[in-house]
Short mmCIF file of C-alpha atoms in Angstrom, two decimals:
data_model
loop_
_atom_site.label_atom_id
_atom_site.label_comp_id
_atom_site.label_asym_id
_atom_site.label_seq_id
_atom_site.Cartn_x
_atom_site.Cartn_y
_atom_site.Cartn_z
CA MET P 1 126.59 135.57 120.39
CA ALA P 2 125.54 131.93 120.15
CA ILE P 3 121.93 130.98 120.91
CA ARG P 4 121.83 129.24 124.28
CA VAL P 5 119.75 126.05 124.27
CA ALA P 6 118.43 123.59 126.82
CA VAL P 7 117.43 120.10 125.66
CA ALA P 8 114.50 118.57 127.55
CA GLY P 9 114.52 114.80 127.25
CA LEU P 10 117.75 112.87 126.80
CA GLY P 11 116.42 109.83 124.98
CA ALA P 12 117.43 108.93 121.42
CA ARG P 13 116.01 112.10 119.83
CA GLY P 14 117.32 114.32 122.62
CA GLN P 15 120.79 112.88 122.11
CA ASP P 16 120.52 113.63 118.38
CA TRP P 17 119.68 117.24 119.16
CA VAL P 18 122.61 117.58 121.56
CA LYS P 19 124.95 116.46 118.77
CA GLU P 20 123.34 118.83 116.23
CA ILE P 21 123.62 121.80 118.60
CA ARG P 22 127.28 121.10 119.29
CA ALA P 23 127.96 120.89 115.54
CA ASP P 24 126.43 124.32 114.91
CA ALA P 25 128.55 127.36 115.79
CA GLY P 26 125.40 129.45 116.09
CA TYR P 27 124.22 127.46 119.12
CA GLN P 28 125.52 126.70 122.60
CA LEU P 29 124.28 123.83 124.77
CA VAL P 30 123.67 125.11 128.32
CA ALA P 31 121.49 122.41 129.91
CA CYS P 32 120.24 118.85 129.50
CA VAL P 33 117.10 117.67 131.30
CA ASP P 34 115.65 114.24 132.00
CA ASP P 35 113.37 113.27 134.87
CA ASP P 36 114.94 109.80 134.86
CA ALA P 37 118.08 110.35 136.94
CA GLU P 38 119.73 107.13 135.76
CA ALA P 39 119.12 107.93 132.08
CA LEU P 40 120.42 111.44 132.68
CA ARG P 41 123.59 110.06 134.26
CA ARG P 42 124.16 107.38 131.63
CA ASN P 43 123.42 109.47 128.56
CA GLY P 44 125.02 112.56 130.05
CA ASN P 45 128.25 110.62 130.55
CA GLU P 46 128.13 109.25 127.02
CA LEU P 47 127.65 112.74 125.61
CA ASN P 48 130.22 114.31 127.97
CA VAL P 49 127.69 116.74 129.38
CA PRO P 50 129.15 118.54 132.42
CA GLU P 51 127.51 117.73 135.74
CA THR P 52 126.60 121.41 136.16
CA GLN P 53 124.49 121.22 132.99
CA ARG P 54 122.42 118.20 134.04
CA PHE P 55 118.97 118.66 135.58
CA THR P 56 116.03 116.41 136.43
CA SER P 57 113.58 119.31 136.16
CA LEU P 58 113.16 121.74 133.25
CA THR P 59 112.00 124.47 135.63
CA ASN P 60 115.15 124.01 137.68
CA ALA P 61 117.28 124.07 134.54
CA LEU P 62 115.72 127.33 133.35
CA ASP P 63 116.04 128.88 136.81
CA ASN P 64 119.77 128.11 136.88
CA SER P 65 120.80 128.56 133.22
CA ALA P 66 120.87 131.60 130.95
CA CYS P 67 118.79 130.26 128.08
CA ASP P 68 117.29 131.54 124.81
CA ALA P 69 115.48 128.43 123.57
CA VAL P 70 114.39 124.94 124.57
CA ILE P 71 114.27 121.83 122.42
CA VAL P 72 111.55 119.54 123.74
CA ALA P 73 112.32 115.86 123.11
CA THR P 74 110.41 114.34 126.02
CA PRO P 75 107.76 111.63 125.50
CA GLY P 76 104.79 112.98 123.54
CA ASP P 77 102.40 113.04 126.49
CA LEU P 78 104.79 115.40 128.33
CA HIS P 79 105.26 117.91 125.49
CA THR P 80 102.58 120.35 126.62
CA GLU P 81 104.05 120.82 130.10
CA ALA P 82 107.59 121.38 128.80
CA CYS P 83 106.51 123.75 126.02
CA GLU P 84 104.41 125.78 128.43
CA ALA P 85 107.29 126.11 130.91
CA ALA P 86 109.56 127.53 128.22
CA LEU P 87 107.00 129.73 126.47
CA ASP P 88 105.86 131.26 129.76
CA ARG P 89 109.39 132.67 130.03
CA GLY P 90 109.32 134.00 126.48
CA LEU P 91 111.84 131.43 125.25
CA GLY P 92 111.89 129.96 121.77
CA VAL P 93 110.71 126.36 121.51
CA LEU P 94 111.38 123.59 119.03
CA VAL P 95 109.25 120.60 119.99
CA GLU P 96 109.59 117.09 118.58
CA LYS P 97 106.62 115.37 117.00
CA PRO P 98 103.89 114.97 117.96
CA PHE P 99 103.34 118.62 118.90
CA THR P 100 100.85 117.50 121.55
CA LEU P 101 98.29 114.70 121.84
CA SER P 102 95.38 117.16 121.79
CA LEU P 103 94.32 119.84 119.30
CA THR P 104 93.00 121.97 122.16
CA GLU P 105 96.38 121.90 123.89
CA ALA P 106 98.16 122.71 120.64
CA VAL P 107 95.93 125.76 120.06
CA ARG P 108 96.57 126.94 123.62
CA LEU P 109 100.34 126.68 123.17
CA VAL P 110 100.24 128.55 119.85
CA ARG P 111 98.25 131.35 121.48
CA LEU P 112 100.73 131.48 124.36
CA ALA P 113 103.68 131.68 121.96
CA GLU P 114 102.03 134.47 119.98
CA ARG P 115 101.16 136.37 123.13
CA LYS P 116 104.76 136.07 124.38
CA ARG P 117 106.12 136.73 120.86
CA ALA P 118 108.24 133.61 121.25
CA PRO P 119 109.08 131.37 118.27
CA LEU P 120 107.40 127.96 118.37
CA LEU P 121 108.44 125.27 115.88
CA VAL P 122 107.35 121.65 115.51
CA GLY P 123 109.95 119.14 114.34
CA GLN P 124 107.94 117.34 111.67
CA ASN P 125 111.21 116.74 109.87
CA TYR P 126 110.02 114.09 107.37
CA ARG P 127 108.92 116.96 105.13
CA TYR P 128 112.61 117.89 104.83
CA MET P 129 113.89 114.42 103.94
CA ARG P 130 115.53 114.32 100.54
CA ALA P 131 112.89 112.10 98.96
CA PHE P 132 110.03 114.33 100.09
CA ARG P 133 111.87 117.51 99.10
CA THR P 134 112.26 116.00 95.64
CA VAL P 135 108.56 115.14 95.50
CA ARG P 136 107.67 118.70 96.46
CA ARG P 137 109.95 120.09 93.73
CA LEU P 138 108.40 117.87 91.06
CA LEU P 139 104.89 118.77 92.16
CA THR P 140 105.74 122.48 92.23
CA GLU P 141 107.26 122.26 88.75
CA GLY P 142 104.09 120.60 87.46
CA ALA P 143 105.81 117.40 86.34
CA LEU P 144 102.77 115.35 87.37
CA GLY P 145 100.09 117.83 86.38
CA GLN P 146 97.07 117.81 88.67
CA VAL P 147 97.49 115.12 91.33
CA TRP P 148 94.20 113.34 91.99
CA MET P 149 95.23 110.25 93.94
CA VAL P 150 97.96 109.46 96.47
CA THR P 151 98.62 106.05 98.01
CA CYS P 152 100.99 105.70 100.99
CA GLN P 153 101.95 102.51 102.80
CA TYR P 154 104.23 102.05 105.80
CA PHE P 155 105.24 98.64 107.16
CA ARG P 156 107.34 97.79 110.19
CA VAL P 157 108.02 94.44 111.79
CA PRO P 158 106.93 93.94 115.43
CA HIS P 159 109.52 95.52 117.71
CA GLN P 160 110.11 96.63 121.27
CA MET P 161 108.61 100.08 121.56
CA ALA P 162 109.63 102.62 124.16
CA ALA P 163 107.27 102.44 127.14
CA SER P 164 106.11 106.03 126.57
CA HIS P 165 105.11 105.16 123.01
CA ALA P 166 103.63 101.75 123.76
CA ARG P 167 101.16 103.25 126.24
CA LEU P 168 99.57 105.39 123.52
CA THR P 169 96.43 104.16 121.80
CA ASN P 170 96.96 104.37 118.02
CA SER P 171 100.72 104.06 118.51
CA VAL P 172 101.51 103.78 114.80
CA LEU P 173 99.50 106.96 114.13
CA TRP P 174 101.49 108.93 116.71
CA GLY P 175 104.76 107.37 115.48
CA PRO P 176 105.37 107.50 111.72
CA GLY P 177 101.73 108.38 111.01
CA VAL P 178 101.96 111.96 112.23
CA HIS P 179 105.08 112.46 110.10
CA HIS P 180 103.38 111.12 106.99
CA MET P 181 100.17 113.10 107.54
CA ASP P 182 102.19 116.29 107.90
CA ALA P 183 104.30 115.46 104.85
CA LEU P 184 101.23 114.78 102.69
CA ARG P 185 99.59 118.12 103.34
CA TYR P 186 102.97 119.88 102.99
CA LEU P 187 103.71 118.21 99.65
CA LEU P 188 100.27 118.81 98.19
CA GLY P 189 99.91 122.31 99.63
CA GLN P 190 96.25 121.58 100.42
CA LYS P 191 94.18 121.45 103.59
CA VAL P 192 92.61 118.14 104.57
CA THR P 193 88.80 118.38 104.51
CA GLY P 194 87.79 114.84 105.40
CA VAL P 195 89.18 111.85 107.32
CA LEU P 196 87.90 108.31 107.67
CA MET P 197 90.13 106.00 109.71
CA GLU P 198 89.99 102.49 111.08
CA SER P 199 92.36 101.61 113.90
CA PHE P 200 92.98 97.99 114.89
CA THR P 201 95.41 95.35 116.10
CA LEU P 202 95.77 92.03 114.30
CA PRO P 203 94.18 89.05 116.11
CA HIS P 204 97.49 87.24 116.53
CA GLY P 205 99.33 90.41 117.53
CA GLU P 206 100.76 91.26 120.92
CA LEU P 207 101.11 95.02 120.44
CA PRO P 208 98.95 97.71 122.10
CA PRO P 209 95.62 98.72 120.52
CA GLY P 210 95.97 100.73 117.32
CA ALA P 211 99.20 99.20 116.05
CA SER P 212 97.68 99.25 112.55
CA ILE P 213 95.56 101.86 110.75
CA GLN P 214 93.87 102.36 107.40
CA THR P 215 92.85 105.88 106.40
CA ILE P 216 91.15 107.83 103.60
CA LEU P 217 91.89 111.55 103.31
CA THR P 218 90.18 114.14 101.13
CA PHE P 219 91.86 117.46 100.30
CA GLU P 220 90.38 120.84 99.45
CA GLY P 221 91.78 120.69 95.89
CA GLY P 222 89.98 117.44 95.15
CA THR P 223 92.90 115.08 95.81
CA ARG P 224 92.24 111.84 97.67
CA ALA P 225 94.80 109.86 99.62
CA LEU P 226 94.82 106.32 100.94
CA TYR P 227 97.18 105.83 103.88
CA SER P 228 97.90 102.62 105.76
CA ALA P 229 100.50 101.97 108.41
CA THR P 230 101.32 99.02 110.64
CA TYR P 231 103.73 97.87 113.29
CA GLU P 232 102.54 94.31 112.68
CA SER P 233 104.14 93.41 109.36
CA SER P 234 106.53 90.46 109.03
CA GLY P 235 108.95 88.69 106.74
CA HIS P 236 111.19 91.65 105.95
CA GLU P 237 113.31 91.89 109.08
CA TYR P 238 116.48 92.16 107.01
CA PHE P 239 115.17 94.53 104.33
CA GLU P 240 115.52 98.28 104.99
CA GLY P 241 116.09 97.58 108.68
CA GLY P 242 112.63 96.07 109.05
CA GLN P 243 110.83 99.19 107.78
CA GLU P 244 109.28 99.77 104.36
CA PHE P 245 107.64 102.87 102.89
CA TYR P 246 106.02 103.38 99.54
CA ALA P 247 104.05 106.31 98.09
CA ARG P 248 102.43 106.70 94.68
CA PHE P 249 101.39 110.15 93.43
CA THR P 250 99.07 109.85 90.42
CA GLY P 251 98.63 112.94 88.26
CA ASP P 252 97.02 113.59 84.90
CA LEU P 253 100.46 113.91 83.26
CA ALA P 254 102.54 111.36 85.15
CA THR P 255 102.79 109.02 88.12
CA LEU P 256 105.59 109.26 90.68
CA HIS P 257 106.68 106.20 92.67
CA VAL P 258 108.51 106.95 95.94
CA PHE P 259 110.42 104.36 97.96
CA HIS P 260 112.85 104.82 100.86
CA ARG P 261 115.75 105.75 98.63
CA TRP P 262 114.44 105.66 95.08
CA LEU P 263 112.01 107.74 93.05
CA PHE P 264 110.71 106.79 89.58
CA LEU P 265 108.79 109.18 87.34
CA CYS P 266 106.45 107.57 84.83
CA ALA P 267 105.34 110.29 82.40
CA ARG P 268 102.61 109.61 79.88
CA GLY P 269 104.02 107.99 76.72
CA ARG P 270 107.57 107.77 78.09
CA TRP P 271 109.74 105.11 79.66
CA PRO P 272 109.99 105.28 83.48
CA ARG P 273 113.05 107.18 84.65
CA PRO P 274 114.76 107.39 88.04
CA VAL P 275 114.86 110.77 89.77
CA LYS P 276 117.83 111.61 91.97
CA ARG P 277 117.14 112.85 95.47
CA GLY P 278 120.16 115.13 95.48
CA ALA P 279 122.91 115.43 98.07
CA ARG P 280 122.12 115.65 101.77
CA ARG P 281 124.19 118.75 102.40
CA VAL P 282 122.58 119.45 105.76
CA THR P 283 120.52 117.31 108.11
CA GLU P 284 116.78 117.72 108.57
CA GLU P 285 117.51 118.86 112.13
CA ARG P 286 119.85 121.57 110.86
CA ILE P 287 117.11 122.91 108.59
CA LEU P 288 114.88 123.31 111.64
CA LEU P 289 117.67 124.88 113.71
CA ASP P 290 118.23 127.41 110.92
CA GLN P 291 114.53 128.31 111.03
CA LEU P 292 114.69 128.70 114.81
CA GLU P 293 117.77 130.91 114.53
CA ARG P 294 116.16 133.22 111.96
CA ALA P 295 113.02 133.44 114.08
CA LEU P 296 114.97 134.35 117.24
CA LEU P 297 117.39 136.79 115.62
CA HIS P 298 115.29 138.32 112.86
CA GLY P 299 111.68 137.65 113.80
CA GLU P 300 111.14 135.51 110.69
CA GLU P 301 108.05 133.27 110.69
CA PRO P 302 109.25 129.63 110.59
CA GLU P 303 107.90 127.38 107.88
CA ALA P 304 107.49 124.64 110.49
CA SER P 305 105.72 126.93 112.97
CA GLY P 306 103.30 125.81 115.63
CA ARG P 307 100.60 127.83 113.86
CA ASP P 308 101.21 125.88 110.64
CA ASN P 309 101.25 122.60 112.55
CA LEU P 310 97.73 123.17 113.85
CA GLN P 311 96.58 121.84 110.48
CA THR P 312 98.46 118.59 111.16
CA MET P 313 97.10 118.42 114.71
CA ALA P 314 93.57 118.87 113.35
CA VAL P 315 94.13 115.92 111.02
CA MET P 316 95.43 113.82 113.91
CA GLU P 317 92.43 114.69 116.05
CA ALA P 318 90.14 113.85 113.14
CA CYS P 319 91.85 110.46 112.75
CA VAL P 320 91.38 109.59 116.41
CA ARG P 321 87.75 110.71 116.46
CA SER P 322 86.95 108.96 113.20
CA ALA P 323 88.29 105.66 114.55
CA GLU P 324 86.29 106.06 117.75
CA GLU P 325 83.03 107.29 116.14
CA ARG P 326 83.30 105.28 112.90
CA ARG P 327 82.41 108.22 110.64
CA TRP P 328 83.95 110.91 108.43
CA ILE P 329 85.43 113.88 110.32
CA ASN P 330 86.33 117.28 108.84
CA PRO P 331 89.59 118.57 110.44
CA GLN P 332 88.75 122.15 109.42
CA GLU P 333 85.59 122.05 111.52
CA LEU P 334 87.58 120.73 114.50
CA LEU P 335 90.15 123.51 114.12
CA SER P 336 87.45 126.16 113.81
CA ASP P 337 85.82 124.93 117.02
CA ALA P 338 89.16 124.76 118.87
CA GLU P 339 90.21 128.28 117.93
#
């Protein structure tokens, strides 16, 4: 029997999940939820969601629909409430990034999921993008040797942010930043032991506070990473859709350059060579749905579990505190205190 799913939040990401669910024979869409009645009507019509499957309240949807799991795609500051409503009923949950905006709330939800024996996954799907999967393979194979330094840079031109995102302090951190932080620790397979972050907005900018960040990360294996991200770049509106990403992984055997679509491996004493990302046989969302299915049907621990994501949430909390307190913060100490 197909896994019955409700989608909470019918914005852009929620619409993506509706399409993914309908494309997977192992799942059945039973409800769509959005507290904005007009958005629910408009997007529900566009997606051909039956009127009987549209709800403005997740609690109402779960009361009136036979459901096995909930995909939470609401604004980030509403994730905790939606996750709790589903987990309280023992339902599986796949929540979009960021898991929550608070490490304490994330720990509480993980404990609730474990107590209810309900699968809880966090959709940090950048780790499953083809470029990052290729990086992970090369690192696992030892092509770079010991990686000592990583540099990551993300640039985006000023744009109209969703109201729910624009009201967040450190908006770029909670946007692409949380994806990149999660991907870094996933790729390196190391816990972050130190964070120093500066959060700012350019003087001429008109974006909310924290539209730009600069960060230093230390890892338990000795690796250091420099990460910067901004929503205040300019002059590349027509290149890569106004977004640019670059990462450099420096090892003792080789250096790997990672762009949006291209990877170049520069091994010691050899000419640089391009590395293919491989075919995108399934979407990043499908990878997460497969993990959710195995967790629900076979009790398998998901790779992208809420428990695993507590490490990412600890890094995020450390970033925020470091910017506020202007000092180094150890995420492992924060996580130990929270648990």
